[in-house]
Tab-separated table of C-alpha atoms and ligand atoms in Angstrom:
chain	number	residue	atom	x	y	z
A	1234	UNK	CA	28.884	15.831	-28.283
A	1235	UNK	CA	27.197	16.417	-24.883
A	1236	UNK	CA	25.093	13.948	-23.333
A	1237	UNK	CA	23.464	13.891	-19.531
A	1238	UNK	CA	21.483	11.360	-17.654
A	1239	UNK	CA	18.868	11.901	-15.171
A	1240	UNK	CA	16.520	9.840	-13.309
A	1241	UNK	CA	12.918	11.386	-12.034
A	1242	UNK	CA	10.766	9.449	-10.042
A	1243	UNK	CA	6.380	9.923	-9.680
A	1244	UNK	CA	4.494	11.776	-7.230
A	1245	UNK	CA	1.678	10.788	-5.405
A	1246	UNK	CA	-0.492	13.501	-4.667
A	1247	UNK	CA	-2.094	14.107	-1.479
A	1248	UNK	CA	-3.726	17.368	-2.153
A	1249	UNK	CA	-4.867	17.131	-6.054
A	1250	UNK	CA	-3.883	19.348	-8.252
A	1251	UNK	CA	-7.365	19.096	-10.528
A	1252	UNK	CA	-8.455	22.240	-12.682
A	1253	UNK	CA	-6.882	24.865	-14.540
A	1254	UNK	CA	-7.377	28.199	-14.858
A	1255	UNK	CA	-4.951	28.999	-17.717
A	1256	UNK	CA	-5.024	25.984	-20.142
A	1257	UNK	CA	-1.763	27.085	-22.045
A	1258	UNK	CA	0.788	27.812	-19.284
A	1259	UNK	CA	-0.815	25.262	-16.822
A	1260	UNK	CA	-1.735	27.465	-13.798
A	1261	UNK	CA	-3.957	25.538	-11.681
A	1262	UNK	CA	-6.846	26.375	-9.428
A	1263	UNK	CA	-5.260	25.352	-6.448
A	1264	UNK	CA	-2.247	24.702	-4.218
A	1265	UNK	CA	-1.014	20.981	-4.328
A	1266	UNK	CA	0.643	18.527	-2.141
A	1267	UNK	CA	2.284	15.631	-2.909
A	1268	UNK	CA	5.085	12.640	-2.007
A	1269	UNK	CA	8.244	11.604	-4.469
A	1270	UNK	CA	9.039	8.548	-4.671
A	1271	UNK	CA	12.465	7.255	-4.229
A	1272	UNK	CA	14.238	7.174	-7.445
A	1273	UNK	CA	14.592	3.216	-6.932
A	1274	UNK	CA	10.976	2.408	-7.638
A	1275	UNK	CA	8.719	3.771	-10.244
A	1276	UNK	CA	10.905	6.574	-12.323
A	1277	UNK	CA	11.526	7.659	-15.676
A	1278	UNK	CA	14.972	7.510	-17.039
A	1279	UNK	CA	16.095	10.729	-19.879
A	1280	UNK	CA	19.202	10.683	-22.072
A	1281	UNK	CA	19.692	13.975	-23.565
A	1282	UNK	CA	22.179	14.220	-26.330
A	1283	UNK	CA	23.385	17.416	-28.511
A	1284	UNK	CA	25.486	16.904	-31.016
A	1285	UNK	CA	26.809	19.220	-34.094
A	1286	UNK	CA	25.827	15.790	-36.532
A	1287	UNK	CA	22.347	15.850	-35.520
A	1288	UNK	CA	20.073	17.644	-38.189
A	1289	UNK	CA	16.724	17.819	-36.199
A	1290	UNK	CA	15.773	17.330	-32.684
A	1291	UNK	CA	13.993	14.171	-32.242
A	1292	UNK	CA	13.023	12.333	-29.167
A	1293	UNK	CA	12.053	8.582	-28.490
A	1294	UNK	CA	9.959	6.984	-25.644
A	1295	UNK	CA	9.944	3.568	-24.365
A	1296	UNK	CA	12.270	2.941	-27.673
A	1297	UNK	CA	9.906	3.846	-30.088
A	1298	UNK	CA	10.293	7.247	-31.869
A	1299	UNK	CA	7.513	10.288	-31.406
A	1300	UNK	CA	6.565	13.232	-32.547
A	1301	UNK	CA	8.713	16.522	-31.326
A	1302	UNK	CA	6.122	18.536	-32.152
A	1303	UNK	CA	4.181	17.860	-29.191
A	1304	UNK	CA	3.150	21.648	-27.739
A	1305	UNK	CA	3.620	21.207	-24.123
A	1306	UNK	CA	7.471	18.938	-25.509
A	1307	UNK	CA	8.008	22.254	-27.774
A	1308	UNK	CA	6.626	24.291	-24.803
A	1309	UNK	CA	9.858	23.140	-22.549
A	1310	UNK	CA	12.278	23.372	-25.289
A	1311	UNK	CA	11.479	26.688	-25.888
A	1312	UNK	CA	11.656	27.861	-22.244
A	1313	UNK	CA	14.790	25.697	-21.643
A	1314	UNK	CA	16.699	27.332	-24.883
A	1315	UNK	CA	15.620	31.055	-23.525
A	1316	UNK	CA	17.173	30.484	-20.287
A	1317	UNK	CA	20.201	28.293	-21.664
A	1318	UNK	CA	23.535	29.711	-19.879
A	1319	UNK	CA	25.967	27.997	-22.776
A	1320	UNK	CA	25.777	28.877	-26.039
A	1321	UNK	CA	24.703	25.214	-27.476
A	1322	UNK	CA	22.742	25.448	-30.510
A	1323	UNK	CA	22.917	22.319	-31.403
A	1324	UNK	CA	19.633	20.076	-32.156
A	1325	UNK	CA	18.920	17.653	-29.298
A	1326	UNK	CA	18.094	14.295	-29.318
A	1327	UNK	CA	15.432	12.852	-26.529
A	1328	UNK	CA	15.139	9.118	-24.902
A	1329	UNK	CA	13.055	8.677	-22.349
A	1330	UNK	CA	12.140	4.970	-20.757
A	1331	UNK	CA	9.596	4.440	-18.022
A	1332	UNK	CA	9.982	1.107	-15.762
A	1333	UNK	CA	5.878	1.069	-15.399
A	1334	UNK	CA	2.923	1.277	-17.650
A	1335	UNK	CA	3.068	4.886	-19.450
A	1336	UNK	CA	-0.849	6.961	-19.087
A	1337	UNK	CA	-2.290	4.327	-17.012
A	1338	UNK	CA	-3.304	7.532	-14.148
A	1339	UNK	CA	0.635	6.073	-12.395
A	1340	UNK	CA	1.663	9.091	-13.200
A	1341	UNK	CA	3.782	8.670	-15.829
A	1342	UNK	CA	3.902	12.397	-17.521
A	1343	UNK	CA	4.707	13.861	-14.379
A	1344	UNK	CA	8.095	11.906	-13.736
A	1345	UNK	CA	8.793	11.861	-17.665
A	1346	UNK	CA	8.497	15.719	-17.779
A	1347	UNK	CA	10.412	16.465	-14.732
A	1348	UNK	CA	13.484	13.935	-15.843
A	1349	UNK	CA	13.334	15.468	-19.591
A	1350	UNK	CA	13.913	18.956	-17.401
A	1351	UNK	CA	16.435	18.294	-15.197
A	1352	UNK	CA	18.429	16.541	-18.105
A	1353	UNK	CA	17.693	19.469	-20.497
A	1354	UNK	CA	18.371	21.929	-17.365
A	1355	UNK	CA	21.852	20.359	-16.736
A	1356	UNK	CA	22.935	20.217	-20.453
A	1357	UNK	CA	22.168	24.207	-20.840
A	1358	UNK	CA	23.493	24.818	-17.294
A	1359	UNK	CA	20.647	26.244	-16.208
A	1360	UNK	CA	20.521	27.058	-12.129
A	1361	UNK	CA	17.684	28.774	-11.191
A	1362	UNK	CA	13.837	27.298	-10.710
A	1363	UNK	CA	13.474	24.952	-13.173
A	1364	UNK	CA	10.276	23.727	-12.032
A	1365	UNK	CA	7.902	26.151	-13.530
A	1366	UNK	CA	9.182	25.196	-17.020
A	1367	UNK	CA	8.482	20.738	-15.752
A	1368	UNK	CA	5.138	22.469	-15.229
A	1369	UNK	CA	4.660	23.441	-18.525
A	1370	UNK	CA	5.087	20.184	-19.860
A	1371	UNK	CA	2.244	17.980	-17.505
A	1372	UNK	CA	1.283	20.334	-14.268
A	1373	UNK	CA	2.171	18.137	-11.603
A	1374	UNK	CA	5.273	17.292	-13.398
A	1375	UNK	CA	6.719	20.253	-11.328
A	1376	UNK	CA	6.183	18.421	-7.915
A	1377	UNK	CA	8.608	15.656	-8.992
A	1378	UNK	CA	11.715	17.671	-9.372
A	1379	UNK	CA	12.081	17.722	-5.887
A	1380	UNK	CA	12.102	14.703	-3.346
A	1381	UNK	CA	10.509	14.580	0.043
A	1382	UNK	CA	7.010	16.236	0.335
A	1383	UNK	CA	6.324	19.494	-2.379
A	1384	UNK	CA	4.013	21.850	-2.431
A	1385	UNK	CA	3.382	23.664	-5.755
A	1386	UNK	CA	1.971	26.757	-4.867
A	1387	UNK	CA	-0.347	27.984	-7.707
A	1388	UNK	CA	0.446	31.567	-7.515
A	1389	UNK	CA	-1.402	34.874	-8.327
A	1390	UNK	CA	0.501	36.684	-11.118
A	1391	UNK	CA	-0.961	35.783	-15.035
A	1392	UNK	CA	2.356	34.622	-17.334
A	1393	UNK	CA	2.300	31.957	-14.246
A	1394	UNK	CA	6.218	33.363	-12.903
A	1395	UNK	CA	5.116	32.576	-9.313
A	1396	UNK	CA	3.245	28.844	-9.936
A	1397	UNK	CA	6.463	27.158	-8.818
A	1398	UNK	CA	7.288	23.747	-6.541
A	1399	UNK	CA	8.639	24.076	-3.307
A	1400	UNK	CA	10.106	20.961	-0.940
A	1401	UNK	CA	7.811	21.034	2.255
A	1402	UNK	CA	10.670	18.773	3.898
A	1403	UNK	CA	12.720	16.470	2.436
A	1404	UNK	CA	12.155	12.610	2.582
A	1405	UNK	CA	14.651	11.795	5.608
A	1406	UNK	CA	12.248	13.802	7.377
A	1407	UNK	CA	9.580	11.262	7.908
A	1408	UNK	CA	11.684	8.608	7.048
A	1409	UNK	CA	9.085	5.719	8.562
A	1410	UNK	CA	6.280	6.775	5.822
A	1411	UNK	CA	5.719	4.014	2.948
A	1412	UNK	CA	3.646	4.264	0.016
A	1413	UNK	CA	1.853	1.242	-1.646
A	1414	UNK	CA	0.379	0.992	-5.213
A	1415	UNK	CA	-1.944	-1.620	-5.616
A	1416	UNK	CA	-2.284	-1.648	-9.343
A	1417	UNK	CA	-6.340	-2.315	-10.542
A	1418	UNK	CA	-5.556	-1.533	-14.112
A	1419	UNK	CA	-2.306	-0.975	-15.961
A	1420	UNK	CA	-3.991	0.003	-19.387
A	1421	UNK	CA	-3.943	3.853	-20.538
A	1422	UNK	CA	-7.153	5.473	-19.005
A	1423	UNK	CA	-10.073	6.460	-21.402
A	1424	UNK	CA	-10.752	9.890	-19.970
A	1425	UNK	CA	-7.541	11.856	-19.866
A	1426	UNK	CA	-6.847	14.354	-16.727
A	1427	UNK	CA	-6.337	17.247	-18.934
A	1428	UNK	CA	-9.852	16.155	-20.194
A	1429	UNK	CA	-11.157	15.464	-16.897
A	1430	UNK	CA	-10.345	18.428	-15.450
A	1431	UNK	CA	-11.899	20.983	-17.919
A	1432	UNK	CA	-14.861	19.323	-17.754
A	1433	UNK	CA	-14.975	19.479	-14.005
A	1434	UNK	CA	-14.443	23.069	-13.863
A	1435	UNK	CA	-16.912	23.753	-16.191
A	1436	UNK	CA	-19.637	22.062	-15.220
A	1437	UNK	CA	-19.246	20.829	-11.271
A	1438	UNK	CA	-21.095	23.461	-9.137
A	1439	UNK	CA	-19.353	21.282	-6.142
A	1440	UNK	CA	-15.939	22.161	-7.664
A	1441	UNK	CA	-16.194	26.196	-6.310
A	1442	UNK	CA	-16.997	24.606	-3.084
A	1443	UNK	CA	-13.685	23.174	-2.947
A	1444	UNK	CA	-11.765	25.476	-4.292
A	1445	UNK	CA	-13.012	28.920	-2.296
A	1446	UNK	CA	-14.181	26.266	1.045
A	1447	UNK	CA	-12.235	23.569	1.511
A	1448	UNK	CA	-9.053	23.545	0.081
A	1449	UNK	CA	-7.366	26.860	1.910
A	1450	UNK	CA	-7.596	25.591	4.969
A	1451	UNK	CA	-6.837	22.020	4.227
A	1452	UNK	CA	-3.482	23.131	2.536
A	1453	UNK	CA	-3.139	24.683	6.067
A	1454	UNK	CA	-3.529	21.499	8.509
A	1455	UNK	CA	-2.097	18.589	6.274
A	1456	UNK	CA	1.501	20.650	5.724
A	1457	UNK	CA	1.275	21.397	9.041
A	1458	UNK	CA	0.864	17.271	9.729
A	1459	UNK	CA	3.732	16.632	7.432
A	1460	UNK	CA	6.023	18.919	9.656
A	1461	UNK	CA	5.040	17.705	12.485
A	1462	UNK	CA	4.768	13.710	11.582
A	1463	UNK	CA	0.989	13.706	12.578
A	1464	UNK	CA	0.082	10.949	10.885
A	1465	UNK	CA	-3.929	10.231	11.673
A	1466	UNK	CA	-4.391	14.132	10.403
A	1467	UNK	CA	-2.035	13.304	7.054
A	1468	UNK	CA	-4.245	10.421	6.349
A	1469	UNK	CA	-7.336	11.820	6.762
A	1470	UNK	CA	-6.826	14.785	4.635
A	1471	UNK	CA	-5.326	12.742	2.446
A	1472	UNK	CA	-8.730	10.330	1.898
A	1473	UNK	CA	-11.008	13.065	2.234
A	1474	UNK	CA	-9.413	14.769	-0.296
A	1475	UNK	CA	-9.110	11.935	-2.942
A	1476	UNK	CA	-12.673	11.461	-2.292
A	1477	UNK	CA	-13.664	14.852	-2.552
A	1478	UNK	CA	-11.777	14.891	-5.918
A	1479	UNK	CA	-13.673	12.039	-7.048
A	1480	UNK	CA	-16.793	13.387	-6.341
A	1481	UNK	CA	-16.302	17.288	-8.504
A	1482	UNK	CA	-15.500	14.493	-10.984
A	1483	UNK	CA	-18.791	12.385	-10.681
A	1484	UNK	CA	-19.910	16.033	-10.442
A	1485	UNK	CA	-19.160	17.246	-14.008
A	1486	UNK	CA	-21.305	16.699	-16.929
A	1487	UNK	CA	-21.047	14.293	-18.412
A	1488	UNK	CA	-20.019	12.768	-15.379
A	1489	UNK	CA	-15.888	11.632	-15.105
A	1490	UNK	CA	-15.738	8.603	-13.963
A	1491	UNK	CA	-11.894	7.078	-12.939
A	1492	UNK	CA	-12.234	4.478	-10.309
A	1493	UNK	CA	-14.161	0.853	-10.556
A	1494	UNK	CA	-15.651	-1.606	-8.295
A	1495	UNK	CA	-12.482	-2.733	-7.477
A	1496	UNK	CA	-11.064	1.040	-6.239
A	1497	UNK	CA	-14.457	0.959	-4.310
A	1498	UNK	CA	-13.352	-2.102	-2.517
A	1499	UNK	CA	-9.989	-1.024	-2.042
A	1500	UNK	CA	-11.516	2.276	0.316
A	1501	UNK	CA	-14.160	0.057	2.180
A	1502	UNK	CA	-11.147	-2.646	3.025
A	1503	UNK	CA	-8.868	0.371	4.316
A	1504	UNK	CA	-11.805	2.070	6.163
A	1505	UNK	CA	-12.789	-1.722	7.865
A	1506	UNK	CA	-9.046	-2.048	8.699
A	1507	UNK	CA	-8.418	1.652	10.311
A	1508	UNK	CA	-11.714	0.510	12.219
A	1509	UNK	CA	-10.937	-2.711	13.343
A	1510	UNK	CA	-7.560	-1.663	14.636
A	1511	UNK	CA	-8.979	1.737	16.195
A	1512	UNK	CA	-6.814	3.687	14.429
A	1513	UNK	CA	-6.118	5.457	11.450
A	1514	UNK	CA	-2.870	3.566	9.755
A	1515	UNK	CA	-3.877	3.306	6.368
A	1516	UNK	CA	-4.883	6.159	3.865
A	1517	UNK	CA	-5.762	5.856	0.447
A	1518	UNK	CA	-6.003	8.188	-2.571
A	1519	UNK	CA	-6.251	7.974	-5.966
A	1520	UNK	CA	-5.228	9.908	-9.228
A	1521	UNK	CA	-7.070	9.746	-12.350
A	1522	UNK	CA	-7.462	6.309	-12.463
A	1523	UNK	CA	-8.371	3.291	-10.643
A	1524	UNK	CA	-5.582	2.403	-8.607
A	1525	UNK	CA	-4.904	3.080	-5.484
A	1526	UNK	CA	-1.805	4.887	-3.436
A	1527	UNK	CA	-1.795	3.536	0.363
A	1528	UNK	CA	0.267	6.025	2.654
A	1529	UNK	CA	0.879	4.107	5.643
A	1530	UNK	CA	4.003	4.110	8.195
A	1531	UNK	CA	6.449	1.553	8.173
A	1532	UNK	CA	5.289	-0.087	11.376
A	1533	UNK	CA	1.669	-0.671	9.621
A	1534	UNK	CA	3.441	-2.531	6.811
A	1535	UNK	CA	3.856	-6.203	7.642
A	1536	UNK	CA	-0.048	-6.534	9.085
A	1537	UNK	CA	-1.808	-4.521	6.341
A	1538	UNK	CA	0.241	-6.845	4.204
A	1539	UNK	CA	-1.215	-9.906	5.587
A	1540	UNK	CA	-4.536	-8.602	6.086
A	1541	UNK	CA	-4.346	-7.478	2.064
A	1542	UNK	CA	-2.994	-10.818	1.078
A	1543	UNK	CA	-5.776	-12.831	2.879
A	1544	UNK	CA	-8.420	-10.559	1.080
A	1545	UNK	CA	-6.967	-9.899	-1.942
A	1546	UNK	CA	-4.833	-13.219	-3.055
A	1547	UNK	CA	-4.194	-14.054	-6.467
A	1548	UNK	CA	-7.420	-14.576	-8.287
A	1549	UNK	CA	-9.576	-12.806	-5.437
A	1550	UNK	CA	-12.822	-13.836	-5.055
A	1551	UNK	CA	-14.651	-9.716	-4.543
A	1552	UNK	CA	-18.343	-11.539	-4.069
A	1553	UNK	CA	-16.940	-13.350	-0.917
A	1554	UNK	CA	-15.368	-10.118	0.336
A	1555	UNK	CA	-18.452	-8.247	-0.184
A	1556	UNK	CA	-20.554	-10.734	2.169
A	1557	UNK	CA	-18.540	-9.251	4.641
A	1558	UNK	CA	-15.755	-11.766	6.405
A	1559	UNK	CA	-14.735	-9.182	9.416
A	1560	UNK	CA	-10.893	-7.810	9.656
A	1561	UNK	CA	-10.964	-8.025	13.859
A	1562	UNK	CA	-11.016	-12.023	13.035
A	1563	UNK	CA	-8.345	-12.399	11.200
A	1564	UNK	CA	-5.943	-10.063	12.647
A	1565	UNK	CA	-6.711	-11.440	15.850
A	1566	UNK	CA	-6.243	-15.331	14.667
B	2443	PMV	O1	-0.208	16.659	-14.323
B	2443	PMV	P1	-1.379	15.956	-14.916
B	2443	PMV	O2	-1.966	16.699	-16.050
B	2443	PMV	O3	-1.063	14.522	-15.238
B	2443	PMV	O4	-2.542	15.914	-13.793
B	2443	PMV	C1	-2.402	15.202	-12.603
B	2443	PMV	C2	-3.668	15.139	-11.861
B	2443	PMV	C3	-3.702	14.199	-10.673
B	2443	PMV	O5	-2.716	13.223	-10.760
B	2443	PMV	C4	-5.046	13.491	-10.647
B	2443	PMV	C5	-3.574	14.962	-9.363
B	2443	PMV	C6	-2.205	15.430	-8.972
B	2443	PMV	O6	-2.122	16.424	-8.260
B	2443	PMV	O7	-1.202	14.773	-9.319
């Protein structure tokens, strides 16, 4: 019997990954960027097992057992058993655990898909690029195989060899960046992103804008932020382009709708705040969901904290926050 252990964590993407233009392999549109978490916060957790006894391979998440035939599941296996270096021919047995709430836009697929990898990867010895194959299982799966900041370059050639993840720089390199989730909603979302996104690129005239216009060049400036620890740049790319995803959504037809009234007060509070300090400190972006990923620096932390406390305690009150009670007064109090 074999058996490995791996722990992935989620990514937070700053540049979204959001169309494809091969459905099967999962080659996207465009170039993405995005942030792992440490493996101490939100992760998944894989046990792979092979064992001569076992008659089928079978796999269980969050203890409760599912179907193996699951394409984009099958899709890995079949990729990981091609490049296997050992000879194991064993059937495989699967659990996976998340510690946060599975398809609720948190990113769950993409850390469950990149642990199930690594373990698989490990138990067939396999040492080259493993990523393209987490990337057949949920897209931006891929990006969580590495820590630090990853890009995952979409690449040009058609069976998708070259639409691999790459580590921009690893986490120790901008060691003072901290990432918030303020959780809206922990329920699974009604539109799903695979959903999302093929209605966006058929139907949002906005979304060749952003592909041929904006995106190039915004891949350009934000890695070249991250390199050089340019914060004010990071964030704004990084809010520009959550909203700018947002909106090719609201641009489809029917229209996709992810965030609610309270996302929408989550961006005006962190625009007031960057305004009332004169600054850019806090940047916001969110997935296909409603809750919202803060990027801010570790010096940031303890005010925004108290400034998102005061507005948002227990049991918040959004009508009194809407009339408009002014950030400059209470961080100056
Ligand atoms: O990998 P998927 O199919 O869960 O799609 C992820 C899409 C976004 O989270 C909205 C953006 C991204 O780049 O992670």
């Amino acid at each position: 019997m074999c058996t490995v252990t791996c722990i992935a964590s989620i990514n937070i993407a700053v540049i979204k990954y959001w169309g494809k233009r091969d459905e099967v392999l999962i080659l996207p549109v465009n170039d993405s960027i995005s942030a792992t978490l440490d493996t101490d916060h939100l992760h998944a957790k894989t046990t792979v097992m092979t064992s001569s006894t076992f008659k089928e391979d079978r796999i269980w998440l969050n203890g409760k057992e599912e179907e193996i035939k699951n394409p984009r599941l099958q899709n890995c296996l079949t990729q990981i058993r091609k490049r296997a270096r050992n000879s194991n021919q064993w059937k495989v047995h699967i659990c996976s655990e998340n510690n946060f709430p599975t398809a609720a836009g948190l990113a769950s697929s993409a850390a469950g898909y990149a642990c199930l990898v690594v373990a698989l990867a490990k138990l067939y010895q396999i040492e080259d690029d493993i990523t393209s194959i987490a990337r057949s299982g949920s897209g931006s799966a891929c990006r969580s195989v590495m820590g630090g900041f990853v890009k995952w370059c979409m690449g040009s050639e058609s069976n998708g060899a070259d639409s691999i993840a790459k580590q921009i720089v690893p986490a120790s390199h901008w060691p003072e960046m901290r990432i918030l989730i303020l959780v809206v909603n922990d329920t699974k979302k009604k539109i799903s992103s695979s959903i999302g996104m093929k209605r966006t690129i058929e139907t949002s005239d906005l979304m060749q804008h952003r592909i041929k216009h904006v995106l190039p060049n915004r891949i350009k400036i934000i890695e070249q932020a991250i390199i050089e620890k340019d914060f004010k740049t990071f964030a704004e790319h990084t809010i520009k382009d959550s909203n700018q995803m947002h909106a090719v959504c609201l641009d489809a037809y029917p229209p996709v709708v992810y965030m609610n009234d309270v996302s929408h007060t989550i961006i005006n509070f962190v625009h007031a705040y960057n305004e009332a300090v004169n600054e850019v400190k806090v940047a916001y972006t969110f997935d296909a969901g409603p809750n919202a990923t803060l990027y801010l620096l570790e010096e940031s932390v303890p005010e925004f904290m108290g400034v998102l406390d005061h507005f948002f305690p227990p049991g918040i009150n959004l009508e009194q926050y809407r009339k408009g009670l002014t950030f400059k007064e209470v961080i100056n109090s």
